[in-house]
Short mmCIF file of C-alpha atoms in Angstrom, two decimals:
data_model
loop_
_atom_site.label_atom_id
_atom_site.label_comp_id
_atom_site.label_asym_id
_atom_site.label_seq_id
_atom_site.Cartn_x
_atom_site.Cartn_y
_atom_site.Cartn_z
CA UNK A 1 9.29 -1.25 14.09
CA UNK A 2 11.63 -3.84 12.77
CA UNK A 3 12.13 -7.26 14.42
CA UNK A 4 14.00 -10.64 14.36
CA UNK A 5 11.28 -13.19 15.34
CA UNK A 6 7.77 -13.47 15.83
CA UNK A 7 8.44 -16.06 19.04
CA UNK A 8 8.17 -12.90 21.55
CA UNK A 9 5.05 -11.56 20.41
CA UNK A 10 4.80 -8.95 23.24
CA UNK A 11 6.01 -6.39 21.10
CA UNK A 12 2.40 -6.19 18.76
CA UNK A 13 0.00 -4.27 20.56
CA UNK A 14 -2.79 -6.62 20.08
CA UNK A 15 -2.63 -10.52 19.95
CA UNK A 16 -4.65 -10.65 16.84
CA UNK A 17 -2.26 -9.81 13.81
CA UNK A 18 -2.01 -10.60 10.19
CA UNK A 19 1.11 -11.73 8.76
CA UNK A 20 2.27 -10.61 5.28
CA UNK A 21 4.60 -12.80 3.59
CA UNK A 22 6.72 -10.78 1.16
CA UNK A 23 8.45 -13.90 -0.49
CA UNK A 24 5.09 -15.19 -1.47
CA UNK A 25 4.24 -11.88 -2.79
CA UNK A 26 6.95 -11.76 -4.92
CA UNK A 27 6.78 -14.99 -5.98
CA UNK A 28 2.99 -14.39 -7.32
CA UNK A 29 4.49 -11.58 -8.85
CA UNK A 30 6.98 -13.58 -10.94
CA UNK A 31 4.40 -16.48 -11.73
CA UNK A 32 1.95 -13.33 -13.00
CA UNK A 33 4.71 -12.32 -15.34
CA UNK A 34 5.76 -15.78 -16.63
CA UNK A 35 1.96 -16.61 -17.00
CA UNK A 36 1.41 -13.52 -19.06
CA UNK A 37 4.70 -13.27 -21.17
CA UNK A 38 4.34 -9.82 -20.43
CA UNK A 39 4.86 -7.30 -17.48
CA UNK A 40 2.01 -6.44 -15.16
CA UNK A 41 0.10 -3.10 -13.78
CA UNK A 42 -0.19 -4.46 -10.21
CA UNK A 43 -3.49 -3.57 -8.71
CA UNK A 44 -2.85 -2.14 -5.25
CA UNK A 45 -6.14 -0.85 -5.00
CA UNK A 46 -8.46 -0.93 -1.46
CA UNK A 47 -5.02 -0.91 0.56
CA UNK A 48 -3.72 -3.92 -1.73
CA UNK A 49 -6.99 -5.93 -0.51
CA UNK A 50 -6.28 -5.24 2.69
CA UNK A 51 -2.29 -6.36 2.65
CA UNK A 52 -0.82 -2.47 2.88
CA UNK A 53 -0.40 -0.65 -0.47
CA UNK A 54 2.40 1.56 0.38
CA UNK A 55 4.56 -1.24 1.60
CA UNK A 56 3.84 -4.15 -1.00
CA UNK A 57 3.83 -1.35 -3.74
CA UNK A 58 7.57 -0.22 -2.50
CA UNK A 59 8.41 -3.67 -2.55
CA UNK A 60 7.33 -4.37 -6.01
CA UNK A 61 8.91 -1.48 -7.24
CA UNK A 62 12.77 -1.88 -5.50
CA UNK A 63 12.43 -5.80 -5.54
CA UNK A 64 10.72 -6.95 -8.84
CA UNK A 65 10.92 -3.60 -11.01
CA UNK A 66 7.46 -3.23 -11.25
CA UNK A 67 6.62 0.39 -12.63
CA UNK A 68 3.07 0.61 -13.29
CA UNK A 69 0.30 0.07 -10.17
CA UNK A 70 -3.30 0.88 -10.34
CA UNK A 71 -5.41 2.45 -8.02
CA UNK A 72 -9.33 2.66 -7.46
CA UNK A 73 -9.34 6.38 -6.18
CA UNK A 74 -7.61 9.77 -6.06
CA UNK A 75 -6.40 9.24 -2.48
CA UNK A 76 -5.18 6.07 -2.92
CA UNK A 77 -3.00 7.53 -5.33
CA UNK A 78 -1.75 10.37 -3.59
CA UNK A 79 -0.72 8.06 -0.57
CA UNK A 80 1.17 5.83 -3.15
CA UNK A 81 2.90 8.42 -4.53
CA UNK A 82 4.36 8.78 -1.21
CA UNK A 83 6.44 5.96 -1.60
CA UNK A 84 6.74 5.60 -5.41
CA UNK A 85 8.10 9.41 -6.02
CA UNK A 86 10.25 8.06 -8.87
CA UNK A 87 9.23 9.64 -12.10
CA UNK A 88 9.41 6.11 -13.91
CA UNK A 89 6.45 4.92 -11.98
CA UNK A 90 2.96 5.26 -13.52
CA UNK A 91 -0.10 4.97 -10.78
CA UNK A 92 -3.25 4.91 -12.75
CA UNK A 93 -6.44 5.55 -11.21
CA UNK A 94 -9.23 3.19 -12.54
CA UNK A 95 -12.23 4.81 -10.74
CA UNK A 96 -13.84 8.31 -11.02
CA UNK A 97 -12.43 11.52 -9.79
CA UNK A 98 -14.62 13.93 -8.47
CA UNK A 99 -14.67 16.83 -11.15
CA UNK A 100 -13.45 19.12 -8.38
CA UNK A 101 -10.20 17.24 -7.63
CA UNK A 102 -9.36 16.51 -10.95
CA UNK A 103 -6.56 19.28 -10.95
CA UNK A 104 -4.93 18.13 -7.54
CA UNK A 105 -4.87 14.48 -9.05
CA UNK A 106 -2.88 15.93 -12.03
CA UNK A 107 -0.68 17.64 -9.75
CA UNK A 108 0.20 14.45 -7.94
CA UNK A 109 1.40 12.80 -11.62
CA UNK A 110 -1.65 10.61 -11.62
CA UNK A 111 -2.88 8.89 -14.69
CA UNK A 112 -6.27 9.42 -14.84
CA UNK A 113 -8.99 7.58 -16.59
CA UNK A 114 -11.16 9.03 -19.42
CA UNK A 115 -14.51 7.12 -20.13
CA UNK A 116 -16.81 9.71 -21.99
CA UNK A 117 -16.25 13.16 -23.49
CA UNK A 118 -17.49 14.91 -20.57
CA UNK A 119 -14.91 13.75 -18.48
CA UNK A 120 -12.38 14.13 -21.20
CA UNK A 121 -13.42 17.81 -21.19
CA UNK A 122 -13.26 18.19 -17.21
CA UNK A 123 -9.39 16.51 -17.47
CA UNK A 124 -8.65 18.71 -20.23
CA UNK A 125 -9.62 22.04 -19.06
CA UNK A 126 -7.96 21.10 -15.70
CA UNK A 127 -4.72 20.37 -17.36
CA UNK A 128 -5.05 23.49 -19.52
CA UNK A 129 -5.15 25.29 -16.44
CA UNK A 130 -2.03 23.68 -15.12
CA UNK A 131 -0.06 24.24 -17.91
CA UNK A 132 0.32 20.47 -18.58
CA UNK A 133 -0.50 17.60 -20.61
CA UNK A 134 -2.62 15.16 -18.96
CA UNK A 135 -1.60 11.62 -18.86
CA UNK A 136 -4.61 9.57 -19.22
CA UNK A 137 -5.90 5.70 -19.36
CA UNK A 138 -8.55 5.31 -22.02
CA UNK A 139 -11.06 2.93 -20.78
CA UNK A 140 -13.08 1.14 -23.20
CA UNK A 141 -16.55 -0.81 -22.18
CA UNK A 142 -16.22 -4.16 -24.26
CA UNK A 143 -19.24 -5.33 -22.25
CA UNK A 144 -18.62 -4.86 -18.74
CA UNK A 145 -21.55 -1.97 -19.14
CA UNK A 146 -19.41 0.14 -16.22
CA UNK A 147 -17.35 2.95 -17.43
CA UNK A 148 -15.75 3.15 -20.62
CA UNK A 149 -16.03 4.56 -24.03
CA UNK A 150 -17.61 2.11 -26.94
CA UNK A 151 -15.29 -0.13 -28.68
CA UNK A 152 -16.21 1.72 -31.58
CA UNK A 153 -14.70 4.99 -30.86
CA UNK A 154 -12.43 6.62 -33.37
CA UNK A 155 -9.51 7.96 -31.15
CA UNK A 156 -9.14 10.79 -33.76
CA UNK A 157 -12.56 12.52 -32.80
CA UNK A 158 -11.47 12.52 -28.88
CA UNK A 159 -7.76 13.52 -29.25
CA UNK A 160 -8.38 16.19 -32.10
CA UNK A 161 -10.85 18.05 -29.62
CA UNK A 162 -8.50 17.80 -26.55
CA UNK A 163 -5.07 18.08 -27.94
CA UNK A 164 -3.60 17.96 -24.22
CA UNK A 165 -4.75 14.52 -23.39
CA UNK A 166 -1.65 12.22 -23.80
CA UNK A 167 -3.15 8.40 -23.98
CA UNK A 168 -0.81 5.94 -21.83
CA UNK A 169 -2.85 3.35 -21.61
CA UNK A 170 -6.10 1.63 -23.32
CA UNK A 171 -7.76 -0.66 -21.01
CA UNK A 172 -10.99 -3.09 -20.80
CA UNK A 173 -11.96 -5.38 -18.18
CA UNK A 174 -13.33 -8.89 -18.54
CA UNK A 175 -16.84 -9.18 -16.95
CA UNK A 176 -16.72 -13.50 -16.86
CA UNK A 177 -13.39 -14.64 -17.16
CA UNK A 178 -13.52 -16.92 -14.14
CA UNK A 179 -17.16 -18.44 -15.60
CA UNK A 180 -18.12 -17.83 -19.21
CA UNK A 181 -15.43 -17.96 -21.59
CA UNK A 182 -17.66 -17.55 -24.55
CA UNK A 183 -18.48 -13.90 -23.39
CA UNK A 184 -14.92 -13.17 -22.36
CA UNK A 185 -14.24 -14.05 -26.42
CA UNK A 186 -16.54 -11.58 -27.50
CA UNK A 187 -14.99 -9.22 -25.17
CA UNK A 188 -11.40 -9.77 -26.43
CA UNK A 189 -12.75 -9.59 -30.19
CA UNK A 190 -14.20 -5.87 -29.36
CA UNK A 191 -11.25 -4.60 -27.64
CA UNK A 192 -9.29 -5.86 -30.76
CA UNK A 193 -11.74 -4.07 -33.00
CA UNK A 194 -11.19 -1.00 -30.84
CA UNK A 195 -7.45 -1.50 -31.54
CA UNK A 196 -7.67 -1.94 -35.28
CA UNK A 197 -9.86 0.94 -35.50
CA UNK A 198 -7.03 3.21 -33.89
CA UNK A 199 -3.90 1.42 -35.10
CA UNK A 200 -2.31 4.37 -36.32
CA UNK A 201 -1.92 5.72 -32.76
CA UNK A 202 0.57 4.05 -30.10
CA UNK A 203 -0.12 3.36 -26.40
CA UNK A 204 0.06 0.55 -24.04
CA UNK A 205 -2.61 -2.12 -23.60
CA UNK A 206 -4.08 -3.76 -20.83
CA UNK A 207 -7.16 -6.33 -20.86
CA UNK A 208 -6.44 -9.48 -18.81
CA UNK A 209 -7.33 -9.44 -14.87
CA UNK A 210 -6.27 -12.12 -12.45
CA UNK A 211 -8.64 -14.83 -13.79
CA UNK A 212 -7.99 -13.80 -17.21
CA UNK A 213 -4.23 -14.57 -17.07
CA UNK A 214 -5.02 -17.98 -15.45
CA UNK A 215 -7.63 -18.90 -18.35
CA UNK A 216 -6.25 -16.66 -21.68
CA UNK A 217 -3.36 -16.46 -23.80
CA UNK A 218 -2.24 -12.59 -23.25
CA UNK A 219 -1.74 -10.69 -26.42
CA UNK A 220 -1.63 -7.22 -25.01
CA UNK A 221 1.13 -5.12 -23.45
CA UNK A 222 0.23 -5.51 -19.68
CA UNK A 223 -1.85 -7.80 -17.78
CA UNK A 224 -3.54 -6.06 -14.70
CA UNK A 225 -3.25 -8.84 -11.71
CA UNK A 226 -5.18 -7.91 -8.62
CA UNK A 227 -6.04 -10.76 -6.09
CA UNK A 228 -3.57 -13.10 -8.22
CA UNK A 229 -0.75 -11.06 -6.57
CA UNK A 230 -1.92 -11.93 -3.08
CA UNK A 231 -2.51 -15.52 -3.60
CA UNK A 232 -5.50 -16.32 -4.98
CA UNK A 233 -7.29 -16.52 -8.26
CA UNK A 234 -11.34 -17.50 -8.54
CA UNK A 235 -11.16 -20.34 -10.96
CA UNK A 236 -8.70 -22.10 -8.98
CA UNK A 237 -6.57 -23.61 -11.86
CA UNK A 238 -3.22 -22.20 -10.45
CA UNK A 239 -1.83 -24.49 -7.68
CA UNK A 240 1.56 -22.61 -7.52
CA UNK A 241 0.03 -19.15 -5.98
CA UNK A 242 0.33 -18.94 -2.28
CA UNK A 243 -1.71 -17.03 -0.41
CA UNK A 244 0.04 -13.66 1.19
CA UNK A 245 -1.83 -13.11 4.36
CA UNK A 246 -2.63 -15.20 7.35
CA UNK A 247 -4.62 -14.11 10.40
CA UNK A 248 -3.74 -15.08 13.87
CA UNK A 249 -4.90 -14.48 17.44
CA UNK A 250 -4.71 -16.19 20.72
CA UNK A 251 -7.03 -18.08 23.26
CA UNK A 252 -7.34 -15.00 26.00
CA UNK A 253 -9.98 -17.02 28.36
CA UNK A 254 -11.26 -20.57 29.00
CA UNK A 255 -14.35 -21.38 30.96
CA UNK A 256 -16.68 -24.45 31.77
CA UNK A 257 -19.84 -24.43 29.97
CA UNK A 258 -22.61 -26.69 31.73
CA UNK A 259 -24.47 -28.58 29.47
CA UNK A 260 -27.76 -26.15 28.48
CA UNK A 261 -26.13 -23.29 29.16
CA UNK A 262 -25.90 -20.70 26.00
CA UNK A 263 -23.29 -18.83 24.70
CA UNK A 264 -23.05 -15.30 23.58
CA UNK A 265 -25.64 -12.52 21.92
CA UNK A 266 -29.03 -13.91 21.12
CA UNK A 267 -27.98 -17.33 22.68
CA UNK A 268 -27.77 -18.73 19.35
CA UNK A 269 -25.85 -21.85 20.78
CA UNK A 270 -26.75 -24.14 23.92
CA UNK A 271 -24.29 -26.59 25.45
CA UNK A 272 -25.25 -30.02 24.43
CA UNK A 273 -23.08 -31.70 27.07
CA UNK A 274 -20.46 -30.11 29.63
CA UNK A 275 -17.53 -28.23 27.39
CA UNK A 276 -14.90 -26.25 27.86
CA UNK A 277 -14.94 -22.71 25.47
CA UNK A 278 -12.34 -20.34 24.99
CA UNK A 279 -12.45 -16.74 24.23
CA UNK A 280 -10.27 -15.19 21.41
CA UNK A 281 -10.00 -11.39 20.78
CA UNK A 282 -11.33 -11.12 17.45
CA UNK A 283 -14.44 -9.89 16.05
CA UNK A 284 -16.68 -8.52 13.12
CA UNK A 285 -15.03 -4.98 13.85
CA UNK A 286 -11.69 -6.65 12.58
CA UNK A 287 -13.21 -8.32 9.55
CA UNK A 288 -14.15 -11.65 11.30
CA UNK A 289 -17.80 -11.93 10.10
CA UNK A 290 -20.97 -12.23 12.05
CA UNK A 291 -21.72 -14.78 9.49
CA UNK A 292 -19.19 -17.13 10.66
CA UNK A 293 -20.88 -17.60 13.54
CA UNK A 294 -22.06 -21.16 14.67
CA UNK A 295 -20.49 -22.06 10.98
CA UNK A 296 -16.91 -21.66 11.24
CA UNK A 297 -13.59 -22.88 13.03
CA UNK A 298 -10.11 -21.88 13.76
CA UNK A 299 -7.20 -24.02 14.29
CA UNK A 300 -5.10 -24.44 17.60
CA UNK A 301 -2.17 -26.48 16.15
CA UNK A 302 -3.99 -29.33 14.01
CA UNK A 303 -7.21 -29.21 16.47
CA UNK A 304 -10.15 -27.77 14.62
CA UNK A 305 -12.24 -25.64 17.02
CA UNK A 306 -15.67 -24.60 16.22
CA UNK A 307 -16.98 -21.04 16.56
CA UNK A 308 -19.73 -21.24 18.76
CA UNK A 309 -22.35 -18.48 19.39
CA UNK A 310 -22.62 -15.31 17.60
CA UNK A 311 -19.33 -13.70 16.69
CA UNK A 312 -19.28 -10.50 18.49
CA UNK A 313 -17.66 -7.06 17.24
CA UNK A 314 -14.54 -7.55 19.51
CA UNK A 315 -14.30 -11.40 20.89
CA UNK A 316 -15.37 -14.68 19.50
CA UNK A 317 -16.11 -18.15 21.37
CA UNK A 318 -14.61 -21.21 20.51
CA UNK A 319 -14.91 -24.87 21.60
CA UNK A 320 -11.78 -25.83 23.05
CA UNK A 321 -13.12 -29.09 24.85
CA UNK A 322 -10.45 -31.12 22.72
CA UNK A 323 -7.38 -29.13 23.75
CA UNK A 324 -7.99 -28.83 27.59
CA UNK A 325 -8.13 -25.91 30.10
CA UNK A 326 -4.48 -25.27 29.83
CA UNK A 327 -4.74 -23.35 26.46
CA UNK A 328 -4.48 -19.71 27.68
CA UNK A 329 -1.85 -18.01 25.44
CA UNK A 330 -2.02 -20.52 22.61
CA UNK A 331 -1.94 -19.22 19.14
CA UNK A 332 -5.03 -20.05 16.57
CA UNK A 333 -4.64 -19.46 12.96
CA UNK A 334 -7.95 -17.67 12.11
CA UNK A 335 -6.96 -17.55 8.22
CA UNK A 336 -3.92 -19.00 6.01
CA UNK A 337 -2.64 -21.84 4.52
CA UNK A 338 -5.35 -24.17 5.89
CA UNK A 339 -8.12 -21.65 6.49
CA UNK A 340 -7.86 -19.75 2.99
CA UNK A 341 -10.11 -16.42 2.26
CA UNK A 342 -11.99 -18.59 0.07
CA UNK A 343 -12.90 -20.83 2.55
CA UNK A 344 -14.09 -17.93 4.92
CA UNK A 345 -15.97 -16.72 1.87
CA UNK A 346 -18.02 -19.67 1.55
CA UNK A 347 -18.71 -19.60 5.27
CA UNK A 348 -19.99 -16.16 4.58
CA UNK A 349 -21.75 -16.64 0.94
CA UNK A 350 -19.31 -14.25 -0.35
CA UNK A 351 -15.70 -13.92 -2.33
CA UNK A 352 -12.24 -14.18 -1.05
CA UNK A 353 -11.96 -10.52 -2.31
CA UNK A 354 -14.43 -9.32 0.08
CA UNK A 355 -12.79 -11.25 2.85
CA UNK A 356 -9.28 -9.73 2.11
CA UNK A 357 -10.35 -6.41 1.77
CA UNK A 358 -12.56 -6.63 4.85
CA UNK A 359 -9.59 -7.02 7.33
CA UNK A 360 -10.00 -3.97 8.99
CA UNK A 361 -7.14 -1.57 9.96
CA UNK A 362 -7.03 -2.12 13.65
CA UNK A 363 -5.50 -5.38 13.04
CA UNK A 364 -1.30 -4.93 13.08
CA UNK A 365 0.02 -5.85 9.79
CA UNK A 366 3.43 -7.77 10.72
CA UNK A 367 5.62 -8.11 6.79
CA UNK A 368 7.51 -11.17 6.91
CA UNK A 369 10.69 -10.89 4.66
CA UNK A 370 13.12 -13.62 3.41
CA UNK A 371 16.02 -12.56 5.09
CA UNK A 372 14.05 -13.54 8.24
CA UNK A 373 13.15 -10.06 9.59
CA UNK A 374 9.64 -8.53 10.26
CA UNK A 375 8.43 -5.15 10.23
CA UNK A 376 5.10 -4.34 12.27
CA UNK A 377 2.84 -1.39 11.18
#
């Protein structure tokens, strides 16, 4: 659904919704490219970290000429292919695809990861049955100890055995780019050793992730930003990035709480004095975590309204004493420029990645474009 203004929110099926700022997303892409001095593989796994992979990938391709995308699963890749059907786009699956579904993934023109000989054999056999060459991303373990061949791999040993594998990319992943540069330097040296061993082969390379872009000089074909594109990077050294998602709700009900009365499940909050509480229709089923109970706050205009009592599955209670009883229908900011995903992560003793990915699909997404129009999904 397309609309021209957010002034009339009656057309949004819930008073709780997320706004995705597409201009900010585009600006973050530009920052990633400029810092990298290279193009990027846009990481849109986990539904673009909760922002909506199809919409954002389509925008990145059409408006920013991004042609390489990364997902975590085959299903994510197949869904993305529905909006990225052009033959000049690559969708790289970074995670394991079940052996029995490799053929389906190849039929969907996905670039599959190769991380050991057993899996290379599975992919090669599937490609042979289809009568095609399999395009793959070679994953090299330089110290993450997750998926990947040893950085001492001789590519000739692999490709002489599996001649129908075409290596499009060689990639590795930093384990500590946001906290331990010494180990990251060891990893880059290992990746460079792999490239030196296999210098007779031609393929694109990708190493730096979001915090890697912020902290290291890129020497490879592509960088691979994920969180960065959505306005965050874990070292917080870049001030030009802007959060792409904001989360909003409204005050649905107000009641007087007498001194000594309790609020919510478990009676974890008792009113120290007579006060007004507001109820907002957002809860942990929406991704607003129970760990925010008696700890977080929302913004009603410029007023901080503390979360009181336990966050419920569908509702949260807040202190609205300062703004008064005539606040039903007032919009409140749950997350945005003034309450970032990083702030919510601190309240929950977790990371901003987890907060963003946790905003559930029952929260409508409203896409805001530069031209002043909006789309609701």
